[in-house]
């Protein structure tokens, strides 16, 4: 056993306490993938009491030491501006955290180090984890791993989550530094005129005037509140006139009135950035190479005339790939599903299974779940494309490009990002609206995001448009995205008029445009796979149960199993709503049942149709022919199909989206409003199209 | 003059920030403090612009830009 290992074991024996490690970092720094790598994605989500702010907690073992790992909210700074920052800061300062691992994207070191300096000042042991080092190398840059820790006084450890490098070293460092605040510091500064030179003690040393004031504040603080620990940090915050800390120690502030009125905070921020510049100068070699390339690409994609057409072309390409290549791959899945369904049927026949079981499995489960699974390729491609947009940071350029249009709606260009994400799935898209500063902007964005057609609605369009629109199928499906976008814009305009305060038209776009990254193939694949897995899990749970429930509703009534489906519970409920839906051209109880089931998840509409018309392979040519025949029997034409697509696009979002709307708006009233509004808009739009269309056809 | 009136590719120094405290704080944390140097890389007519501050690019909306008072930097 090595010396180090023995030491580990002894400590475990002595304390046995898990070591709590908090992961801190800004957006896209690789913090969450690092957390996932350690915890193997086994974690639970915890909210702070009374707050709508979450952290994720998991654990791992290393050298017989248990580590409790906490994935903290993504933050750029700790300056108590937002509630999230305040809560995080208090938590980091508390005894709940032993050590902080600050994950920074090494390729954007300059903007990441501000948080690092704040974390070091906080007084807890900090370890710097440098992610994306391969990117740094690829761009021909170099980071002086030896000099960086000397300047910051904390260990800096290069890691690669993908290649699983540096992960053990990082935990090893965490274990070793649990009681250490700063390592040996080395600065090239001559000692200042200040009575004691702080460069030996602290990484971040301010100007003499500020250091003098910090010393004075520490003295006052200690005499008024002798129990205060981390005095330097408190003094710094008092000097910055941090709201929370000033309120907590009012005596100190009242006595040092000569400091009031002077804006030390700006000076201190400036000095921190000066220090960062110094670090970058010494530790980063060849930093200009990458930025020239980014400027070159930006000159094209953010062009004041070409920016918007380029964005539209990118979106058109994404949808083309989703429809065209997705459909080609879907063909193979349909064949596979048909084969599987036949095998199961003949197996069941061979073992003389009862009619009940055969019908449940073939018409219920395989029809419902299988029908949905055939759309997997389309959804995978869509998420793949969105992941590339996000990972390369083209998304923030879109915020800039679309800012002009969005500001006409009274929103910032940034609100466009959740809207694009809405093409994938409404749930994370609605959550992404959090990044908007203004409360009203956030609310409007949350309310319009569900109109952006999500991937779950894709199977409905693909199925109906292929059946009814033949060669124009892709156009019909694509038009849904346009209608969704237009509806979102109109709703934003109306809500903007109703909700905006007088004179509030501040266009507060503020987005960082980081260097372009060639998206990492493995990252993108991992991300898309994650989403597809979510879709699969959904197919295995929600759709599985929905299919069974619908099958039960359609095959039973009060007197038991029925032979005629139109005598079932389902038919009974559906028939109640038929008069209302007739105006939209959807006045058939089967369609009403399918639409109601779609609230569980929009793709369930397709699953339900499969079960309703007992089609075991709905997206195959045979399946479609059966469905077409069934629909044809009640005069369901292309116009009805189009109205069905519009209704599915616009009506009440799925249960998961409703849940997240409730959570993000923190208001039951707005949640109910969202449901009612969407239902109303869907009905009106479908009815308009149907009534006007009927005049011409 | 303010950032909305500034010229492309010319370096300026921020001399005042005439915005509400919250917005000002946000800008400062990103490194856009009084005394920092900004350069406009690209802009839309009467609209948002892309600026470089401390080695990072930001897209800034027109109304925010109006709140940033500048003086021309001596160093071109």
Tab-separated table of C-alpha atoms in Angstrom, chain A residues 205-486:
chain	number	residue	atom	x	y	z
A	205	UNK	CA	-4.687	42.049	-3.693
A	206	UNK	CA	-6.297	45.436	-4.286
A	207	UNK	CA	-4.826	48.902	-4.477
A	208	UNK	CA	-3.329	50.344	-1.284
A	209	UNK	CA	-6.322	52.598	-0.698
A	210	UNK	CA	-8.733	49.703	-0.887
A	211	UNK	CA	-6.499	47.424	1.178
A	212	UNK	CA	-6.321	50.133	3.864
A	213	UNK	CA	-10.078	50.330	3.913
A	214	UNK	CA	-10.377	46.553	4.084
A	215	UNK	CA	-8.050	46.556	7.097
A	216	UNK	CA	-10.102	49.273	8.794
A	217	UNK	CA	-13.296	47.364	8.134
A	218	UNK	CA	-11.824	44.168	9.547
A	219	UNK	CA	-10.882	46.005	12.754
A	220	UNK	CA	-14.354	47.499	13.100
A	221	UNK	CA	-15.982	44.196	12.282
A	222	UNK	CA	-13.990	42.305	14.890
A	223	UNK	CA	-14.755	44.842	17.623
A	224	UNK	CA	-18.494	44.932	16.877
A	225	UNK	CA	-19.051	41.312	15.942
A	226	UNK	CA	-16.263	39.232	17.500
A	227	UNK	CA	-17.801	35.942	16.369
A	228	UNK	CA	-17.418	36.748	12.656
A	229	UNK	CA	-15.191	34.392	10.698
A	230	UNK	CA	-13.861	34.957	7.133
A	231	UNK	CA	-13.283	38.587	8.070
A	232	UNK	CA	-11.526	39.611	4.882
A	233	UNK	CA	-14.399	38.416	2.749
A	234	UNK	CA	-16.917	40.255	4.938
A	235	UNK	CA	-14.823	43.407	4.779
A	236	UNK	CA	-14.619	43.174	0.987
A	237	UNK	CA	-18.378	42.775	0.724
A	238	UNK	CA	-18.969	45.685	3.118
A	239	UNK	CA	-16.712	47.867	1.032
A	240	UNK	CA	-18.619	46.827	-2.090
A	241	UNK	CA	-21.779	47.806	-0.215
A	242	UNK	CA	-23.220	44.385	-0.776
A	243	UNK	CA	-26.863	44.653	0.205
A	244	UNK	CA	-27.149	41.388	2.101
A	245	UNK	CA	-23.938	41.775	4.105
A	246	UNK	CA	-24.482	45.467	4.881
A	247	UNK	CA	-27.861	44.648	6.347
A	248	UNK	CA	-26.314	41.968	8.494
A	249	UNK	CA	-23.633	44.225	10.031
A	250	UNK	CA	-25.218	47.675	10.218
A	251	UNK	CA	-22.983	48.946	13.029
A	252	UNK	CA	-19.808	48.845	10.975
A	253	UNK	CA	-21.294	50.824	8.133
A	254	UNK	CA	-22.735	53.495	10.388
A	255	UNK	CA	-19.323	54.139	11.951
A	256	UNK	CA	-17.362	54.423	8.725
A	257	UNK	CA	-19.363	57.161	7.101
A	258	UNK	CA	-16.359	58.548	5.197
A	259	UNK	CA	-16.419	55.504	2.926
A	260	UNK	CA	-20.032	56.021	1.967
A	261	UNK	CA	-20.743	57.670	-1.334
A	262	UNK	CA	-17.562	56.367	-2.890
A	263	UNK	CA	-18.070	53.646	-5.476
A	264	UNK	CA	-15.422	51.166	-4.435
A	265	UNK	CA	-17.221	48.328	-6.089
A	266	UNK	CA	-16.465	49.494	-9.621
A	267	UNK	CA	-12.832	50.014	-8.705
A	268	UNK	CA	-12.627	46.566	-7.190
A	269	UNK	CA	-14.221	44.925	-10.207
A	270	UNK	CA	-11.768	46.779	-12.407
A	271	UNK	CA	-8.854	45.630	-10.319
A	272	UNK	CA	-10.049	42.039	-10.418
A	273	UNK	CA	-10.173	42.250	-14.181
A	274	UNK	CA	-6.711	43.805	-14.214
A	275	UNK	CA	-5.485	40.823	-12.238
A	276	UNK	CA	-7.184	38.482	-14.712
A	277	UNK	CA	-5.450	40.299	-17.584
A	278	UNK	CA	-2.179	39.790	-15.771
A	279	UNK	CA	-2.879	36.059	-15.400
A	280	UNK	CA	-3.836	35.738	-19.051
A	281	UNK	CA	-0.675	37.568	-20.104
A	282	UNK	CA	1.505	35.209	-18.145
A	283	UNK	CA	-0.340	31.915	-18.525
A	284	UNK	CA	-1.908	31.911	-21.959
A	285	UNK	CA	0.211	31.576	-25.068
A	286	UNK	CA	-1.072	32.204	-28.646
A	287	UNK	CA	-4.481	33.453	-27.626
A	288	UNK	CA	-5.186	35.384	-30.828
A	289	UNK	CA	-5.331	32.519	-33.294
A	290	UNK	CA	-8.836	31.393	-32.457
A	291	UNK	CA	-10.393	34.810	-32.236
A	292	UNK	CA	-9.461	35.660	-35.830
A	293	UNK	CA	-11.363	32.658	-37.096
A	294	UNK	CA	-14.412	33.521	-34.999
A	295	UNK	CA	-14.397	37.077	-36.346
A	296	UNK	CA	-14.273	35.693	-39.873
A	297	UNK	CA	-17.317	33.468	-39.361
A	298	UNK	CA	-19.173	36.209	-37.517
A	299	UNK	CA	-18.651	38.608	-40.397
A	300	UNK	CA	-20.879	36.306	-42.442
A	301	UNK	CA	-23.454	34.898	-40.021
A	302	UNK	CA	-24.112	38.166	-38.191
A	303	UNK	CA	-24.159	40.286	-41.339
A	304	UNK	CA	-26.826	42.970	-41.057
A	305	UNK	CA	-28.531	41.878	-44.286
A	306	UNK	CA	-27.531	38.223	-44.681
A	307	UNK	CA	-27.825	37.279	-41.016
A	308	UNK	CA	-31.540	36.498	-41.093
A	309	UNK	CA	-31.592	34.667	-44.465
A	310	UNK	CA	-28.649	32.557	-43.312
A	311	UNK	CA	-30.482	31.684	-40.105
A	312	UNK	CA	-33.634	30.744	-42.045
A	313	UNK	CA	-31.568	28.630	-44.426
A	314	UNK	CA	-29.990	26.834	-41.469
A	315	UNK	CA	-33.418	26.078	-40.014
A	316	UNK	CA	-34.740	24.955	-43.398
A	317	UNK	CA	-31.783	22.621	-43.771
A	318	UNK	CA	-32.437	21.174	-40.318
A	319	UNK	CA	-36.059	20.437	-41.144
A	320	UNK	CA	-35.164	19.047	-44.540
A	321	UNK	CA	-32.720	16.626	-42.922
A	322	UNK	CA	-35.269	15.752	-40.251
A	323	UNK	CA	-37.959	14.949	-42.795
A	324	UNK	CA	-35.964	13.520	-45.678
A	325	UNK	CA	-33.217	11.471	-44.042
A	326	UNK	CA	-35.423	10.702	-41.059
A	327	UNK	CA	-38.138	9.265	-43.283
A	328	UNK	CA	-35.673	7.180	-45.221
A	329	UNK	CA	-34.427	5.600	-41.971
A	330	UNK	CA	-37.945	5.319	-40.653
A	331	UNK	CA	-38.785	3.005	-43.553
A	332	UNK	CA	-36.476	0.335	-42.127
A	333	UNK	CA	-37.950	0.618	-38.651
A	334	UNK	CA	-41.446	0.244	-40.077
A	335	UNK	CA	-40.412	-2.993	-41.807
A	336	UNK	CA	-38.852	-4.194	-38.564
A	337	UNK	CA	-41.935	-3.371	-36.563
A	338	UNK	CA	-44.198	-5.152	-39.040
A	339	UNK	CA	-42.046	-8.250	-38.758
A	340	UNK	CA	-42.068	-8.041	-34.949
A	341	UNK	CA	-45.825	-7.605	-34.812
A	342	UNK	CA	-46.357	-10.631	-37.085
A	343	UNK	CA	-43.985	-12.766	-35.030
A	344	UNK	CA	-45.764	-11.866	-31.805
A	345	UNK	CA	-49.168	-12.540	-33.354
A	346	UNK	CA	-48.159	-15.948	-34.657
A	347	UNK	CA	-46.426	-16.795	-31.373
A	348	UNK	CA	-49.578	-15.892	-29.472
A	349	UNK	CA	-51.652	-17.944	-31.890
A	350	UNK	CA	-49.257	-20.882	-31.485
A	351	UNK	CA	-49.679	-20.886	-27.699
A	352	UNK	CA	-53.435	-20.412	-28.087
A	353	UNK	CA	-53.452	-17.136	-26.168
A	354	UNK	CA	-56.873	-15.682	-25.420
A	355	UNK	CA	-58.422	-12.946	-27.524
A	356	UNK	CA	-58.024	-10.533	-24.604
A	357	UNK	CA	-54.247	-10.959	-24.356
A	358	UNK	CA	-53.669	-10.983	-28.107
A	359	UNK	CA	-55.693	-7.853	-28.592
A	360	UNK	CA	-54.029	-6.077	-25.649
A	361	UNK	CA	-50.526	-6.874	-26.874
A	362	UNK	CA	-50.947	-6.474	-30.605
A	363	UNK	CA	-53.611	-3.792	-30.877
A	364	UNK	CA	-52.746	-2.011	-27.651
A	365	UNK	CA	-49.049	-2.161	-26.785
A	366	UNK	CA	-47.352	-2.900	-30.113
A	367	UNK	CA	-49.651	-0.581	-32.033
A	368	UNK	CA	-49.250	2.285	-29.575
A	369	UNK	CA	-45.630	2.044	-28.493
A	370	UNK	CA	-44.306	0.579	-31.739
A	371	UNK	CA	-46.007	3.241	-33.822
A	372	UNK	CA	-44.168	5.894	-31.867
A	373	UNK	CA	-40.803	4.166	-32.004
A	374	UNK	CA	-40.745	4.289	-35.791
A	375	UNK	CA	-40.366	8.078	-35.603
A	376	UNK	CA	-37.142	7.786	-33.646
A	377	UNK	CA	-34.813	8.622	-36.582
A	378	UNK	CA	-36.621	11.912	-37.300
A	379	UNK	CA	-36.387	12.953	-33.701
A	380	UNK	CA	-32.764	11.910	-33.387
A	381	UNK	CA	-31.760	14.025	-36.385
A	382	UNK	CA	-33.667	17.046	-35.102
A	383	UNK	CA	-31.955	16.887	-31.721
A	384	UNK	CA	-28.587	16.271	-33.338
A	385	UNK	CA	-28.975	19.461	-35.364
A	386	UNK	CA	-30.129	21.509	-32.374
A	387	UNK	CA	-27.209	20.176	-30.337
A	388	UNK	CA	-24.769	21.321	-33.028
A	389	UNK	CA	-26.339	24.796	-33.031
A	390	UNK	CA	-26.079	25.024	-29.282
A	391	UNK	CA	-22.642	23.519	-28.856
A	392	UNK	CA	-20.997	25.655	-31.522
A	393	UNK	CA	-22.511	28.762	-29.868
A	394	UNK	CA	-24.262	29.804	-33.073
A	395	UNK	CA	-27.340	30.161	-30.848
A	396	UNK	CA	-26.069	33.350	-29.198
A	397	UNK	CA	-25.465	34.826	-32.681
A	398	UNK	CA	-29.092	34.062	-33.470
A	399	UNK	CA	-30.072	36.124	-30.437
A	400	UNK	CA	-28.159	39.038	-31.989
A	401	UNK	CA	-29.463	38.466	-35.510
A	402	UNK	CA	-33.081	38.225	-34.370
A	403	UNK	CA	-32.864	41.080	-31.890
A	404	UNK	CA	-34.295	43.622	-34.314
A	405	UNK	CA	-37.404	41.560	-35.013
A	406	UNK	CA	-37.826	40.527	-31.400
A	407	UNK	CA	-37.559	44.069	-30.132
A	408	UNK	CA	-40.530	44.945	-32.318
A	409	UNK	CA	-42.412	42.401	-30.211
A	410	UNK	CA	-41.106	44.085	-27.090
A	411	UNK	CA	-38.784	41.170	-26.341
A	412	UNK	CA	-35.022	40.911	-26.322
A	413	UNK	CA	-33.273	38.809	-28.972
A	414	UNK	CA	-32.349	36.442	-26.221
A	415	UNK	CA	-35.979	35.323	-25.942
A	416	UNK	CA	-35.514	33.708	-29.330
A	417	UNK	CA	-33.209	31.026	-27.923
A	418	UNK	CA	-35.903	29.289	-25.827
A	419	UNK	CA	-38.155	29.509	-28.874
A	420	UNK	CA	-35.695	27.616	-31.096
A	421	UNK	CA	-35.101	25.068	-28.360
A	422	UNK	CA	-38.878	24.632	-28.391
A	423	UNK	CA	-38.520	22.867	-31.739
A	424	UNK	CA	-36.855	20.082	-29.799
A	425	UNK	CA	-38.852	19.841	-26.598
A	426	UNK	CA	-40.933	22.464	-24.801
A	427	UNK	CA	-39.807	21.400	-21.330
A	428	UNK	CA	-36.122	22.445	-21.463
A	429	UNK	CA	-37.097	25.350	-23.727
A	430	UNK	CA	-39.435	26.796	-21.115
A	431	UNK	CA	-36.722	26.357	-18.518
A	432	UNK	CA	-34.268	28.203	-20.758
A	433	UNK	CA	-36.473	31.294	-20.448
A	434	UNK	CA	-34.912	31.688	-16.996
A	435	UNK	CA	-31.977	33.455	-18.574
A	436	UNK	CA	-34.200	36.467	-19.290
A	437	UNK	CA	-33.811	39.258	-16.787
A	438	UNK	CA	-37.177	40.920	-17.036
A	439	UNK	CA	-40.094	39.140	-15.372
A	440	UNK	CA	-42.635	40.143	-17.992
A	441	UNK	CA	-40.304	39.112	-20.825
A	442	UNK	CA	-39.868	35.786	-19.130
A	443	UNK	CA	-43.597	35.249	-18.723
A	444	UNK	CA	-44.344	36.083	-22.350
A	445	UNK	CA	-41.552	33.815	-23.560
A	446	UNK	CA	-42.840	30.950	-21.414
A	447	UNK	CA	-46.346	31.419	-22.779
A	448	UNK	CA	-45.336	31.501	-26.448
A	449	UNK	CA	-42.690	28.757	-26.407
A	450	UNK	CA	-45.241	25.875	-26.525
A	451	UNK	CA	-46.419	27.190	-29.918
A	452	UNK	CA	-43.040	26.281	-31.333
A	453	UNK	CA	-43.711	22.844	-32.721
A	454	UNK	CA	-41.874	20.280	-30.584
A	455	UNK	CA	-40.500	16.961	-31.773
A	456	UNK	CA	-43.369	15.014	-30.180
A	457	UNK	CA	-45.770	16.655	-32.633
A	458	UNK	CA	-43.630	15.560	-35.555
A	459	UNK	CA	-45.105	12.028	-35.796
A	460	UNK	CA	-48.601	13.518	-36.159
A	461	UNK	CA	-47.556	15.720	-39.088
A	462	UNK	CA	-45.493	13.023	-40.723
A	463	UNK	CA	-48.302	10.515	-40.556
A	464	UNK	CA	-51.140	12.783	-41.685
A	465	UNK	CA	-49.230	14.677	-44.339
A	466	UNK	CA	-47.861	11.498	-45.878
A	467	UNK	CA	-51.373	10.061	-46.025
A	468	UNK	CA	-53.167	13.082	-47.391
A	469	UNK	CA	-50.696	15.341	-49.152
A	470	UNK	CA	-48.635	12.937	-51.223
A	471	UNK	CA	-45.845	14.782	-52.964
A	472	UNK	CA	-46.514	17.962	-50.971
A	473	UNK	CA	-46.163	16.120	-47.660
A	474	UNK	CA	-42.972	17.859	-46.640
A	475	UNK	CA	-44.420	21.247	-47.430
A	476	UNK	CA	-47.551	20.512	-45.391
A	477	UNK	CA	-45.471	19.393	-42.430
A	478	UNK	CA	-43.124	22.356	-42.749
A	479	UNK	CA	-46.046	24.779	-42.825
A	480	UNK	CA	-46.870	23.699	-39.258
A	481	UNK	CA	-43.585	25.183	-38.071
A	482	UNK	CA	-44.374	28.441	-39.820
A	483	UNK	CA	-47.920	28.583	-38.429
A	484	UNK	CA	-46.556	27.865	-34.947
A	485	UNK	CA	-43.986	30.633	-35.267
A	486	UNK	CA	-46.528	33.144	-36.586
